[in-house]
Coordinates of C-alpha atoms and ligand atoms in Angstrom, one line a residue:
M103 CA 0.0 0.0 0.0
R104 CA 1.2 3.5 -0.8
S105 CA -0.2 4.7 2.5
T106 CA 2.4 3.2 4.8
R107 CA 4.7 6.2 4.8
L108 CA 1.9 8.6 5.5
L109 CA 0.7 6.5 8.3
A110 CA 4.2 6.4 9.9
C111 CA 3.9 10.1 10.7
V112 CA 0.9 9.7 12.9
P113 CA 0.3 7.4 15.8
A114 CA -1.5 4.5 14.2
E115 CA -3.0 3.1 17.4
P116 CA -5.5 5.8 18.4
M117 CA -6.6 6.3 14.8
S118 CA -7.4 2.6 14.3
S119 CA -9.1 2.2 17.6
S120 CA -11.2 5.3 17.2
I121 CA -12.7 4.0 13.9
A122 CA -13.2 0.5 15.3
S123 CA -14.8 1.8 18.4
A124 CA -17.0 4.2 16.5
L125 CA -18.1 1.3 14.3
G126 CA -18.8 -0.8 17.4
N127 CA -21.0 1.9 18.7
V128 CA -23.0 2.3 15.5
R129 CA -23.4 -1.5 15.2
Q130 CA -24.6 -1.7 18.7
K131 CA -27.2 1.0 18.2
L132 CA -28.3 -0.6 14.9
A133 CA -28.7 -3.9 16.6
E134 CA -30.8 -2.4 19.4
A135 CA -33.0 -0.5 17.0
A136 CA -33.5 -3.6 14.8
S137 CA -34.4 -5.7 17.8
A138 CA -36.8 -3.1 19.2
A139 CA -38.5 -3.1 15.7
K140 CA -38.4 -6.9 15.6
R141 CA -36.5 -6.8 12.3
P142 CA -33.2 -8.1 11.1
A143 CA -30.3 -5.7 11.4
P144 CA -30.1 -3.6 8.2
R145 CA -27.0 -3.3 6.0
L146 CA -24.6 -0.7 7.4
V147 CA -23.0 1.3 4.6
A148 CA -20.0 3.2 5.7
V149 CA -20.0 6.5 3.9
S150 CA -16.4 7.4 3.3
K151 CA -16.6 10.5 1.0
T152 CA -13.7 12.9 1.4
K153 CA -11.9 10.5 3.8
P154 CA -8.5 9.1 2.9
V155 CA -8.1 5.4 1.9
E156 CA -6.1 4.8 5.1
L157 CA -9.3 5.3 7.1
L158 CA -11.3 3.2 4.8
R159 CA -8.8 0.4 5.4
E160 CA -9.3 0.8 9.2
A161 CA -13.0 0.2 8.6
Y162 CA -12.3 -2.7 6.3
D163 CA -10.1 -4.3 8.9
A164 CA -12.9 -3.9 11.4
G165 CA -15.2 -5.9 9.1
V166 CA -16.8 -3.3 6.8
R167 CA -17.4 -4.4 3.2
D168 CA -20.1 -2.0 2.1
F169 CA -18.7 1.5 1.4
G170 CA -20.7 4.5 0.1
E171 CA -19.1 7.3 -2.0
N172 CA -20.5 10.5 -3.5
Y173 CA -18.1 11.6 -6.2
V174 CA -17.2 9.7 -9.3
Q175 CA -13.5 10.7 -9.6
E176 CA -13.0 10.1 -5.9
L177 CA -14.5 6.6 -6.1
V178 CA -12.7 5.7 -9.3
S179 CA -9.4 6.5 -7.7
K180 CA -10.1 4.9 -4.3
A181 CA -11.5 1.6 -5.6
P182 CA -8.2 0.1 -6.9
E183 CA -6.6 1.0 -3.6
M184 CA -9.0 -1.2 -1.7
P185 CA -9.5 -5.0 -1.6
D186 CA -11.6 -6.5 -4.4
D187 CA -14.4 -7.8 -2.1
V188 CA -15.5 -4.2 -1.2
A189 CA -19.1 -3.7 -2.4
W190 CA -19.1 -0.1 -3.5
R191 CA -22.3 1.9 -3.4
F192 CA -22.6 5.2 -5.2
I193 CA -24.8 7.6 -3.3
G194 CA -24.0 11.0 -4.8
S195 CA -25.6 12.9 -7.5
L196 CA -24.7 11.3 -10.9
Q197 CA -24.7 13.1 -14.2
S198 CA -25.6 10.9 -17.2
N199 CA -22.3 11.8 -18.9
K200 CA -20.3 10.3 -15.9
A201 CA -22.2 6.9 -16.1
K202 CA -19.6 5.2 -18.2
T203 CA -16.6 6.5 -16.1
L204 CA -18.3 5.1 -13.0
V205 CA -19.4 1.8 -14.4
H206 CA -16.1 1.1 -16.2
G207 CA -13.9 2.5 -13.5
V208 CA -15.4 0.5 -10.5
P209 CA -15.6 -3.3 -11.3
S210 CA -17.0 -4.1 -7.9
L211 CA -19.7 -1.5 -7.9
A212 CA -22.7 -3.1 -6.2
C213 CA -25.3 -0.4 -6.5
I214 CA -26.0 3.1 -7.6
E215 CA -28.5 4.4 -5.1
T216 CA -29.2 7.7 -6.9
L217 CA -31.0 6.8 -10.1
D218 CA -33.3 9.7 -10.8
S219 CA -34.0 9.7 -14.6
V220 CA -34.8 7.5 -17.6
K221 CA -31.8 9.2 -19.3
L222 CA -29.4 8.1 -16.6
A223 CA -30.9 4.5 -16.6
D224 CA -30.3 4.3 -20.4
R225 CA -26.7 5.6 -20.0
L226 CA -26.0 3.0 -17.3
Q227 CA -27.5 0.3 -19.5
K228 CA -25.3 1.4 -22.4
A229 CA -22.2 1.5 -20.2
M230 CA -23.0 -2.1 -19.1
D231 CA -23.4 -3.1 -22.7
D232 CA -20.1 -1.6 -23.7
L233 CA -18.2 -3.3 -20.8
S234 CA -15.7 -5.8 -21.9
P235 CA -15.4 -8.3 -20.4
R236 CA -19.0 -8.2 -19.4
R237 CA -20.0 -8.3 -15.8
A238 CA -21.3 -11.6 -14.5
T239 CA -24.0 -9.9 -12.5
P240 CA -26.4 -7.0 -13.3
L241 CA -25.6 -3.6 -11.8
G242 CA -27.9 -2.8 -8.8
V243 CA -29.7 0.5 -8.9
M244 CA -32.0 2.2 -6.4
I245 CA -34.4 5.0 -7.3
Q246 CA -33.7 8.1 -5.3
V247 CA -36.9 9.7 -4.2
N248 CA -37.2 13.3 -3.1
T249 CA -39.5 12.9 0.0
S250 CA -39.1 16.6 1.0
P251 CA -39.7 18.6 -2.2
W252 CA -40.7 21.7 -0.2
E253 CA -37.0 22.0 0.8
G254 CA -36.1 22.7 -2.9
S255 CA -32.7 21.3 -2.4
K256 CA -32.7 17.5 -2.6
N257 CA -32.2 15.4 -5.7
G258 CA -34.4 12.5 -6.8
V259 CA -37.8 11.9 -8.4
L260 CA -41.0 12.8 -6.8
A261 CA -42.8 9.9 -5.2
E262 CA -45.4 9.8 -7.9
E263 CA -42.8 9.6 -10.6
A264 CA -41.1 6.5 -9.1
Q265 CA -43.4 3.9 -10.6
A266 CA -42.7 5.0 -14.2
L267 CA -39.0 5.0 -13.7
A268 CA -39.1 1.6 -12.0
M269 CA -41.1 0.2 -14.9
H270 CA -38.5 1.6 -17.3
V271 CA -35.6 -0.1 -15.5
V272 CA -37.4 -3.4 -15.3
V273 CA -38.6 -3.4 -18.9
K274 CA -35.9 -1.6 -20.8
C275 CA -32.7 -2.1 -18.9
P276 CA -31.8 -5.8 -18.7
S277 CA -28.3 -5.2 -17.3
L278 CA -29.7 -3.2 -14.3
R279 CA -31.4 -4.8 -11.3
L280 CA -33.8 -2.6 -9.4
C281 CA -32.8 -3.2 -5.7
G282 CA -35.0 -0.7 -4.0
L283 CA -35.5 3.0 -3.2
M284 CA -33.5 5.6 -1.4
T285 CA -34.1 8.9 0.2
I286 CA -32.4 11.5 2.4
G287 CA -35.4 13.3 3.7
E288 CA -35.7 16.5 5.7
P289 CA -33.6 16.3 8.8
G290 CA -35.9 15.6 11.8
N291 CA -39.0 14.9 9.7
L292 CA -39.6 11.2 10.1
A293 CA -42.7 11.4 7.9
C294 CA -40.2 11.4 4.9
F295 CA -39.4 7.7 5.8
D296 CA -43.1 6.9 5.7
T297 CA -43.3 8.5 2.3
L298 CA -40.5 6.4 1.0
R299 CA -42.1 3.2 2.4
S300 CA -45.5 3.9 0.8
C301 CA -43.8 4.8 -2.5
R302 CA -41.9 1.5 -2.4
D303 CA -45.1 -0.4 -1.7
A304 CA -46.8 1.2 -4.6
V305 CA -43.9 0.5 -6.9
A306 CA -43.8 -3.2 -5.8
A307 CA -47.6 -3.5 -6.4
Q308 CA -47.3 -2.1 -9.8
L309 CA -44.4 -4.4 -10.7
G310 CA -46.2 -7.4 -9.2
V311 CA -43.4 -8.2 -6.7
E312 CA -43.3 -8.5 -3.0
A313 CA -42.7 -5.2 -1.2
G314 CA -39.9 -6.9 0.8
S315 CA -38.0 -7.6 -2.4
L316 CA -37.3 -3.9 -2.8
E317 CA -35.1 -2.4 -0.1
L318 CA -35.4 0.9 1.6
S319 CA -32.2 2.8 1.9
M320 CA -32.8 5.5 4.5
G321 CA -31.1 6.8 7.6
M322 CA -27.8 8.6 8.2
S323 CA -25.7 9.4 11.3
G324 CA -28.4 11.7 12.7
D325 CA -31.4 9.5 12.2
F326 CA -30.5 5.9 11.4
E327 CA -32.2 4.5 14.5
A328 CA -35.4 6.2 13.6
A329 CA -35.1 5.0 10.1
V330 CA -34.8 1.4 11.3
A331 CA -37.9 1.8 13.3
K332 CA -39.6 3.0 10.1
G333 CA -38.5 -0.1 8.2
S334 CA -35.0 0.8 6.7
D335 CA -33.1 -2.1 5.2
S336 CA -29.9 -0.2 4.5
V337 CA -28.5 2.8 6.5
R338 CA -25.8 5.1 5.2
V339 CA -23.6 6.3 8.0
G340 CA -20.6 8.6 7.5
S341 CA -19.6 11.1 10.3
S342 CA -20.5 8.8 13.2
I343 CA -17.9 6.3 11.8
F344 CA -15.2 8.5 10.2
G345 CA -15.7 11.7 12.1
A346 CA -16.9 15.1 10.9
R347 CA -16.1 16.0 7.3
E348 CA -14.4 19.2 6.2
K349 CA -16.9 21.5 4.5
K350 CA -16.5 21.4 0.7
A351 CA -15.0 24.7 -0.5
Ligands
PLP29 C1 -22.9 12.1 3.1 C2 -24.1 11.2 3.0 C3 -24.5 10.3 4.0 C4 -23.8 10.2 5.3 O1 -24.0 11.3 6.1 P1 -23.6 11.4 7.7 O2 -24.6 12.4 8.2 O3 -22.2 11.8 7.7 O4 -23.8 10.0 8.2 C5 -25.6 9.5 3.7 N1 -26.2 9.6 2.6 C6 -25.9 10.5 1.6 C7 -26.7 10.5 0.4 C8 -24.8 11.3 1.8 O5 -24.5 12.2 0.8

């Protein structure tokens, strides 16, 4: 690893133990929230945007395999620095013209959680078609739903638009697999999680599949326990694991 010299400058012990212990803390809270809700523990996605690969490795060594990243270039450069069995999840805003860079640059990309247009779905399908050698498995996608449109700031389709996009993926994009729906929601407004859940139920009914076959990705550092109570299958936790992020300039 390129990182050894860098790490030699700082005391490795407190750094590694702080990520491992933060993770232990989050896992414990997740387990408690899941057991209170009488549900299986959801997937814990460690959101590592802006964090150096050294810290991702600490998390990997503490057992994390699901990592979430927000920026295409950052993910494409980090992926080869991490072991092959990492299941990368892209959770940032994705422009259609970056679809190919992302799909071709990250062989172990498990899921893009921020699908928000037919155009992007078609570009992802095309990127999969152009891949050589072809992937053995379809690329997972989740539809991002804007459950707080009054905020005017969040990406994603409106809840009532999700069914048409889901149908497009299932019918027209054979190399994509619709895994579920994702939302951020308004901080502190738990009704956003209910909105995602009913949107998921409506999509499943229209597709004629069990609601449980479509996952709900909801819950971040500030609200993952509440999200689990509301039925989350996959939580995206960054700062509670890796510490606060520098504000983007
Ligand atoms: C950054 C980010 C997260 C993690 O946020 P924290 O509050 O640090 O846990 C989760 N989901 C998305 C979409 C993000 O962009």
